[in-house]
């Protein structure tokens, strides 16, 4: 029996944007439920258990960041924030609250769909990724059992910090991780305000795994926010930190 297509919840108070998203998703076979308020979001998510939530931050009855925190108390559903707020602190706040990704309006259909595919695939593989023994990203291979990293068949020598950074990014491939999230996972919560640690070690890691560290293709910078390890669906251009 064929599984039904993913059910996408869209919470957006702008009718024009909702029509755009509805047309884009239904034309590609997605199922969709929609609303325009934070209260509707809570009702739809709790009653329909959607596979993914597209969430606007500026809702008439509440803030999308606070709504994300509430949902994360009981739901692991992927959340992609859609917002006209382009400030870095808004992106960081949304991601730290539990969002999986962030798109600034206006955005294209192809970019939205690519981010959705990454989030849906990541949700399906999160549990198994904890027990996975190897990752491959093109010519980059990571063997967790042997703690070996190779690039184009050649061994890559990493420091313990660089190895932790790379495996963290690999387990979250396609997702943006904020500086705070990376610091907490690799260095511990005591280093939450030391983003320069991440930049310095990420630069060294890029020197070892990127063909051209000045124009990275694997580790993509989200300026002022954090980093993501590109997977096959990612459409971002690499940036130097």
XYZ file of C-alpha atoms in Angstrom, residues 114-115 118 121 135-140 142 166 169-177 206 209-210 215-222 227-240:
46
model
C 14.288 21.972 -1.288
C 14.221 23.077 2.353
C 15.647 18.296 3.684
C 14.126 13.549 5.249
C 28.184 9.240 6.319
C 29.010 10.189 2.738
C 28.814 13.645 1.168
C 30.184 13.321 -2.331
C 33.861 12.448 -1.993
C 33.840 13.150 1.761
C 33.083 9.804 7.659
C 32.168 17.583 11.463
C 27.161 18.802 11.071
C 26.909 15.383 9.405
C 24.165 14.199 11.749
C 22.248 17.380 10.909
C 23.084 17.598 7.212
C 21.021 20.192 5.398
C 19.952 21.934 8.598
C 21.379 25.211 9.801
C 22.934 25.045 13.263
C 37.351 23.810 5.861
C 37.960 19.032 3.677
C 37.168 21.739 1.094
C 34.794 29.160 -1.690
C 33.439 26.306 0.437
C 31.003 23.866 -1.126
C 30.422 21.525 1.820
C 30.186 23.715 4.925
C 27.887 26.624 4.114
C 27.848 29.776 6.224
C 24.541 31.343 7.234
C 26.514 26.824 9.549
C 25.002 23.953 7.651
C 26.609 20.959 5.963
C 25.280 20.899 2.430
C 23.407 17.785 1.418
C 22.133 16.863 -2.024
C 18.990 19.014 -1.681
C 20.675 22.186 -0.453
C 20.586 25.100 -2.874
C 22.689 27.653 -1.005
C 25.944 29.057 -2.281
C 28.875 28.628 0.065
C 30.103 31.666 1.970
C 33.320 32.269 3.777
